[in-house]
């Protein structure tokens, strides 16, 4: 069995996957239909459909990977733990680290029906719907940060304390592993950020890539029904997540789909102050977003984009536009450095 007609080769033997799933998951009947979901820059993701079951499979990409990248085992663990909370996540089914099945580890979850928007302007919707969906984005993030990690078995999911210092060092190392050029803005950020870390040591569960494109909304209602793409989740500072989601307001439409410069009121979108106020009204930690948090988030985005470019050069990127996306590293580094002036 291979990919259906008109579908690209998934990079593994679909017949082996089919045999494995029929032995591991109950209620699978009829032929397996396999469809890769386009648009991802991280872990290849597939719809796996049988007559009466709709599933989603996520796997590591092939080839040599950066240290700690594409940690789908952690993705599986966190969505399994959050199933007992108010945070919306897809139901997790199984994790498999047997590389003889697909060539890489993978996990399986139930498919959740809903809408995913990779355009921050939420095209095709009314201003009122857009406003409500951004409100859901803010309050869902607060709900995530309010989770009692010990109560859900995630007390050891990361190292508490010194989060930003460790993250700055980590992404600096990732830059060195991915870089193909010099960047004075990155050099400035690597010097400036460690000297301007806020003193508070608030700790919560953090998503790591919280943004509109990783939220699935109800098929007809303006509310989130599942948060997706948990590979960067850990214990950390909640304002790292908030700043990451805030990057949409600090980047332009040509820069990975930001909303800076658009008529937000006409679109029904909140401004950044309004979005962060919605979040703060629900979050329990009481900390305030500062320029440091935004500069850090932009710095991390720049390094992520450089990593995408590195995977494109190696020929094992997950999306066709990886090389183009990688060129955004310089733009985001410049935006981050501007906040340090």
Short mmCIF file of C-alpha atoms in Angstrom, two decimals:
data_model
loop_
_atom_site.label_atom_id
_atom_site.label_comp_id
_atom_site.label_asym_id
_atom_site.label_seq_id
_atom_site.Cartn_x
_atom_site.Cartn_y
_atom_site.Cartn_z
CA UNK A 1 0.00 0.00 0.00
CA UNK A 2 1.29 3.45 -0.89
CA UNK A 3 -0.18 6.95 -0.88
CA UNK A 4 -3.51 7.37 -2.71
CA UNK A 5 -3.46 8.55 -6.32
CA UNK A 6 -2.66 12.23 -6.48
CA UNK A 7 -1.09 12.24 -3.00
CA UNK A 8 2.68 12.64 -2.47
CA UNK A 9 4.75 9.74 -1.18
CA UNK A 10 4.50 9.92 2.66
CA UNK A 11 8.08 8.71 3.04
CA UNK A 12 7.16 5.38 4.62
CA UNK A 13 5.35 2.14 3.74
CA UNK A 14 1.67 2.78 4.42
CA UNK A 15 0.92 -0.98 4.40
CA UNK A 16 3.18 -1.49 7.43
CA UNK A 17 1.40 1.34 9.25
CA UNK A 18 -2.00 -0.13 8.38
CA UNK A 19 -1.06 -3.55 9.77
CA UNK A 20 0.31 -2.00 12.96
CA UNK A 21 -2.77 0.16 13.57
CA UNK A 22 -5.22 -2.69 13.01
CA UNK A 23 -3.44 -4.61 15.75
CA UNK A 24 -3.17 -1.67 18.14
CA UNK A 25 -6.44 0.28 17.77
CA UNK A 26 -9.93 -1.15 18.07
CA UNK A 27 -12.74 -0.43 15.65
CA UNK A 28 -10.78 -0.03 12.42
CA UNK A 29 -12.64 -1.31 9.38
CA UNK A 30 -12.43 -0.74 5.67
CA UNK A 31 -9.36 0.48 3.80
CA UNK A 32 -6.95 2.96 5.33
CA UNK A 33 -6.87 6.38 3.67
CA UNK A 34 -3.75 8.44 4.26
CA UNK A 35 -3.47 12.17 3.60
CA UNK A 36 -0.58 14.42 4.61
CA UNK A 37 -1.58 17.79 6.05
CA UNK A 38 0.32 20.56 4.30
CA UNK A 39 1.57 23.78 5.83
CA UNK A 40 3.52 22.48 8.83
CA UNK A 41 7.15 23.46 9.39
CA UNK A 42 7.74 20.97 12.20
CA UNK A 43 6.52 17.38 12.52
CA UNK A 44 4.91 15.75 9.44
CA UNK A 45 1.23 15.21 10.17
CA UNK A 46 -1.26 12.91 8.45
CA UNK A 47 -4.99 12.24 8.46
CA UNK A 48 -5.47 8.46 8.82
CA UNK A 49 -9.06 7.55 8.03
CA UNK A 50 -10.96 4.26 8.21
CA UNK A 51 -14.65 3.68 7.60
CA UNK A 52 -15.70 4.55 11.15
CA UNK A 53 -12.59 6.19 12.68
CA UNK A 54 -10.87 9.46 11.83
CA UNK A 55 -7.37 9.69 13.29
CA UNK A 56 -4.37 12.02 13.11
CA UNK A 57 -0.76 10.82 13.10
CA UNK A 58 2.27 12.99 13.90
CA UNK A 59 5.83 11.80 13.38
CA UNK A 60 9.33 13.16 13.51
CA UNK A 61 10.78 14.36 10.19
CA UNK A 62 13.46 12.18 8.60
CA UNK A 63 17.17 12.96 8.69
CA UNK A 64 19.50 14.39 11.32
CA UNK A 65 17.66 16.63 13.80
CA UNK A 66 18.82 19.38 16.12
CA UNK A 67 19.17 18.33 19.78
CA UNK A 68 15.83 18.25 21.64
CA UNK A 69 13.92 19.24 18.48
CA UNK A 70 10.75 17.46 17.30
CA UNK A 71 10.09 15.88 20.72
CA UNK A 72 6.84 14.16 19.84
CA UNK A 73 7.09 11.94 22.92
CA UNK A 74 6.63 15.10 25.00
CA UNK A 75 3.73 16.18 22.78
CA UNK A 76 2.00 12.89 23.47
CA UNK A 77 2.64 13.10 27.20
CA UNK A 78 1.29 16.63 27.61
CA UNK A 79 -1.90 16.18 25.62
CA UNK A 80 -2.57 12.97 27.53
CA UNK A 81 -2.16 14.81 30.84
CA UNK A 82 -4.29 17.78 29.80
CA UNK A 83 -7.22 15.55 28.89
CA UNK A 84 -8.32 15.81 32.53
CA UNK A 85 -8.35 19.66 32.51
CA UNK A 86 -10.38 22.43 30.90
CA UNK A 87 -7.62 23.00 28.32
CA UNK A 88 -8.94 21.70 24.96
CA UNK A 89 -6.65 19.04 23.43
CA UNK A 90 -7.16 16.19 20.95
CA UNK A 91 -7.72 12.77 22.60
CA UNK A 92 -4.38 10.90 22.55
CA UNK A 93 -4.47 7.20 21.57
CA UNK A 94 -0.95 5.75 21.41
CA UNK A 95 2.75 6.54 21.12
CA UNK A 96 5.16 4.33 19.18
CA UNK A 97 8.94 4.58 19.25
CA UNK A 98 9.47 1.47 17.10
CA UNK A 99 11.32 2.87 14.09
CA UNK A 100 10.60 -0.24 12.01
CA UNK A 101 7.03 1.02 11.48
CA UNK A 102 7.59 4.48 9.93
CA UNK A 103 11.32 5.06 10.28
CA UNK A 104 10.78 7.56 13.11
CA UNK A 105 8.75 7.67 16.35
CA UNK A 106 5.14 8.77 16.00
CA UNK A 107 1.91 9.11 17.91
CA UNK A 108 -1.76 8.83 17.11
CA UNK A 109 -4.74 10.88 18.28
CA UNK A 110 -8.42 11.17 17.49
CA UNK A 111 -9.29 13.70 14.80
CA UNK A 112 -11.14 16.72 16.17
CA UNK A 113 -13.50 18.45 13.76
CA UNK A 114 -12.93 22.15 13.49
CA UNK A 115 -11.33 25.05 11.66
CA UNK A 116 -7.65 26.04 11.63
CA UNK A 117 -6.66 29.49 10.37
CA UNK A 118 -3.09 30.15 9.30
CA UNK A 119 -4.01 33.73 8.38
CA UNK A 120 -4.18 35.92 11.50
CA UNK A 121 -6.89 38.06 9.89
CA UNK A 122 -9.30 35.09 9.93
CA UNK A 123 -10.60 35.67 6.38
CA UNK A 124 -14.21 35.01 5.51
CA UNK A 125 -15.53 35.77 9.01
CA UNK A 126 -17.43 38.71 10.43
CA UNK A 127 -15.67 41.26 12.69
CA UNK A 128 -17.72 40.01 15.64
CA UNK A 129 -16.62 36.41 15.03
CA UNK A 130 -12.99 37.45 14.75
CA UNK A 131 -13.18 39.40 17.99
CA UNK A 132 -14.70 36.44 19.83
CA UNK A 133 -12.10 34.04 18.44
CA UNK A 134 -9.21 36.22 19.61
CA UNK A 135 -10.90 36.43 23.00
CA UNK A 136 -10.99 32.63 23.07
CA UNK A 137 -7.31 32.57 22.12
CA UNK A 138 -6.48 34.82 25.07
CA UNK A 139 -8.61 33.09 27.69
CA UNK A 140 -7.57 29.59 26.58
CA UNK A 141 -3.94 30.58 27.08
CA UNK A 142 -4.78 31.80 30.56
CA UNK A 143 -6.52 28.48 31.30
CA UNK A 144 -3.37 26.63 30.22
CA UNK A 145 -1.20 28.74 32.52
CA UNK A 146 -3.60 28.18 35.41
CA UNK A 147 -3.21 24.37 35.24
CA UNK A 148 -1.90 22.77 38.44
CA UNK A 149 1.01 20.84 36.91
CA UNK A 150 1.48 18.61 39.94
CA UNK A 151 -2.18 17.60 39.91
CA UNK A 152 -1.98 16.43 36.28
CA UNK A 153 1.34 14.61 36.65
CA UNK A 154 3.54 17.17 34.92
CA UNK A 155 5.56 18.46 37.88
CA UNK A 156 8.71 16.99 36.28
CA UNK A 157 7.88 18.14 32.74
CA UNK A 158 10.65 20.76 32.82
CA UNK A 159 13.18 22.44 35.08
CA UNK A 160 11.59 25.06 37.34
CA UNK A 161 13.41 28.37 37.68
CA UNK A 162 15.87 30.30 35.50
CA UNK A 163 13.63 29.68 32.51
CA UNK A 164 14.63 32.67 30.41
CA UNK A 165 18.35 32.26 31.13
CA UNK A 166 18.19 28.65 30.01
CA UNK A 167 16.08 29.46 26.98
CA UNK A 168 18.36 32.26 25.82
CA UNK A 169 21.33 29.90 26.09
CA UNK A 170 19.43 27.10 24.33
CA UNK A 171 18.35 29.22 21.38
CA UNK A 172 21.82 30.69 21.15
CA UNK A 173 23.18 27.17 20.75
CA UNK A 174 20.50 26.41 18.15
CA UNK A 175 21.59 29.50 16.25
CA UNK A 176 25.17 28.26 16.16
CA UNK A 177 24.03 24.88 14.88
CA UNK A 178 21.79 26.35 12.15
CA UNK A 179 23.47 29.57 11.07
CA UNK A 180 24.78 30.10 7.57
CA UNK A 181 25.61 33.83 7.94
CA UNK A 182 26.58 36.53 10.40
CA UNK A 183 23.84 38.66 11.99
CA UNK A 184 24.72 41.66 14.16
CA UNK A 185 21.18 41.80 15.52
CA UNK A 186 21.42 38.24 16.82
CA UNK A 187 24.79 39.07 18.37
CA UNK A 188 23.25 42.08 20.14
CA UNK A 189 20.31 40.05 21.41
CA UNK A 190 22.51 37.28 22.77
CA UNK A 191 24.36 39.91 24.80
CA UNK A 192 21.37 42.07 25.80
CA UNK A 193 18.76 39.50 26.76
CA UNK A 194 20.67 37.79 29.62
CA UNK A 195 21.28 41.20 31.21
CA UNK A 196 17.60 42.23 31.18
CA UNK A 197 15.74 39.16 32.48
CA UNK A 198 12.94 40.22 34.89
CA UNK A 199 13.43 39.11 38.45
CA UNK A 200 10.23 37.08 38.93
CA UNK A 201 10.39 33.27 38.69
CA UNK A 202 6.78 32.47 37.88
CA UNK A 203 6.43 28.90 36.60
CA UNK A 204 3.58 27.30 34.65
CA UNK A 205 3.02 24.84 31.87
CA UNK A 206 3.81 26.63 28.60
CA UNK A 207 2.80 25.60 25.09
CA UNK A 208 5.93 26.92 23.40
CA UNK A 209 4.32 27.86 20.06
CA UNK A 210 1.05 29.46 21.05
CA UNK A 211 -0.53 31.35 18.12
CA UNK A 212 -3.66 31.44 16.02
CA UNK A 213 -2.37 28.78 13.60
CA UNK A 214 -2.05 26.21 16.40
CA UNK A 215 -5.61 26.64 17.64
CA UNK A 216 -8.51 24.66 16.20
CA UNK A 217 -11.85 26.42 16.42
CA UNK A 218 -15.30 24.85 16.56
CA UNK A 219 -16.77 24.19 13.08
CA UNK A 220 -19.36 26.96 13.50
CA UNK A 221 -18.77 28.66 16.87
CA UNK A 222 -16.02 31.20 17.70
CA UNK A 223 -14.31 29.09 20.39
CA UNK A 224 -11.26 26.86 20.54
CA UNK A 225 -11.91 23.12 20.63
CA UNK A 226 -8.27 21.89 20.49
CA UNK A 227 -4.77 23.28 20.88
CA UNK A 228 -2.30 21.68 18.47
CA UNK A 229 1.48 21.24 18.04
CA UNK A 230 2.85 20.75 21.56
CA UNK A 231 6.42 19.75 20.67
CA UNK A 232 7.98 22.81 22.38
CA UNK A 233 5.89 22.60 25.55
CA UNK A 234 7.60 22.54 28.93
CA UNK A 235 7.51 24.12 32.38
CA UNK A 236 8.47 27.75 31.96
CA UNK A 237 7.41 31.34 32.30
CA UNK A 238 3.84 32.03 31.13
CA UNK A 239 4.77 35.40 29.63
CA UNK A 240 7.00 33.60 27.13
CA UNK A 241 3.80 32.11 25.67
CA UNK A 242 1.95 35.42 25.77
CA UNK A 243 4.83 37.21 24.05
CA UNK A 244 5.06 34.50 21.43
CA UNK A 245 1.39 34.92 20.54
CA UNK A 246 1.87 38.71 20.56
CA UNK A 247 4.34 38.59 17.68
CA UNK A 248 1.43 38.84 15.24
CA UNK A 249 1.02 42.47 16.32
CA UNK A 250 4.75 43.20 15.85
CA UNK A 251 5.18 41.77 12.35
CA UNK A 252 3.67 42.73 9.03
CA UNK A 253 1.52 40.56 6.73
CA UNK A 254 4.52 39.75 4.50
CA UNK A 255 6.43 38.53 7.57
CA UNK A 256 4.79 35.17 8.25
CA UNK A 257 1.31 36.69 8.27
CA UNK A 258 1.52 39.36 10.95
CA UNK A 259 -1.14 42.05 11.41
CA UNK A 260 0.98 45.14 12.09
CA UNK A 261 -0.21 48.05 9.95
CA UNK A 262 -3.69 46.64 9.28
CA UNK A 263 -6.94 48.35 10.29
CA UNK A 264 -7.60 46.14 13.31
CA UNK A 265 -10.82 47.89 14.32
CA UNK A 266 -12.35 47.36 10.87
CA UNK A 267 -11.33 43.70 10.94
CA UNK A 268 -12.75 43.18 14.42
CA UNK A 269 -9.34 42.25 15.83
CA UNK A 270 -8.19 43.51 19.24
CA UNK A 271 -5.05 45.56 19.52
CA UNK A 272 -2.18 44.08 21.52
CA UNK A 273 -3.17 45.90 24.70
CA UNK A 274 -6.71 44.59 24.40
CA UNK A 275 -5.56 41.02 23.80
CA UNK A 276 -3.17 41.02 26.74
CA UNK A 277 -5.88 42.55 28.97
CA UNK A 278 -8.23 39.67 28.13
CA UNK A 279 -5.48 37.24 29.06
CA UNK A 280 -4.56 39.07 32.28
CA UNK A 281 -8.17 39.08 33.47
CA UNK A 282 -8.14 35.25 33.55
CA UNK A 283 -4.50 34.38 34.37
CA UNK A 284 -3.71 34.00 38.06
CA UNK A 285 0.03 34.80 38.10
CA UNK A 286 -0.32 38.61 37.97
CA UNK A 287 2.82 39.30 35.89
CA UNK A 288 2.92 42.00 33.18
CA UNK A 289 4.26 41.72 29.64
CA UNK A 290 7.43 43.79 29.11
CA UNK A 291 9.67 44.67 26.12
CA UNK A 292 12.09 41.97 27.30
CA UNK A 293 9.47 39.25 26.76
CA UNK A 294 8.68 40.52 23.26
CA UNK A 295 12.37 40.80 22.32
CA UNK A 296 12.97 37.27 23.56
CA UNK A 297 10.01 35.92 21.57
CA UNK A 298 11.21 37.62 18.38
CA UNK A 299 14.75 36.34 18.96
CA UNK A 300 13.43 32.80 19.32
CA UNK A 301 11.34 33.17 16.16
CA UNK A 302 14.46 34.31 14.30
CA UNK A 303 16.37 31.21 15.40
CA UNK A 304 13.44 28.95 14.51
CA UNK A 305 13.33 30.46 11.03
CA UNK A 306 17.07 29.93 10.67
CA UNK A 307 16.54 26.30 11.64
CA UNK A 308 13.88 25.94 8.95
CA UNK A 309 16.36 27.31 6.43
CA UNK A 310 18.95 24.78 7.62
CA UNK A 311 16.48 21.92 7.11
CA UNK A 312 15.69 23.26 3.65
CA UNK A 313 19.39 23.25 2.76
CA UNK A 314 19.62 19.65 4.04
CA UNK A 315 16.56 18.66 2.01
CA UNK A 316 14.43 17.38 4.89
CA UNK A 317 12.13 20.33 5.67
CA UNK A 318 8.44 19.55 6.29
CA UNK A 319 7.01 22.28 4.07
CA UNK A 320 7.69 23.31 0.49
CA UNK A 321 8.22 26.97 1.39
CA UNK A 322 10.85 26.28 4.07
CA UNK A 323 13.64 28.15 2.27
CA UNK A 324 11.47 31.23 1.87
CA UNK A 325 10.37 31.07 5.50
CA UNK A 326 13.97 30.72 6.64
CA UNK A 327 14.81 34.10 5.14
CA UNK A 328 12.52 35.70 7.72
CA UNK A 329 15.18 35.05 10.38
CA UNK A 330 16.95 38.31 9.57
CA UNK A 331 13.71 40.33 9.69
CA UNK A 332 12.64 39.00 13.07
CA UNK A 333 16.12 39.49 14.53
CA UNK A 334 15.95 43.13 13.42
CA UNK A 335 12.52 43.62 15.05
CA UNK A 336 13.83 42.10 18.29
CA UNK A 337 16.94 44.28 18.32
CA UNK A 338 14.76 47.38 17.83
CA UNK A 339 13.08 46.63 21.19
CA UNK A 340 16.44 46.72 22.98
CA UNK A 341 17.20 50.34 22.10
#
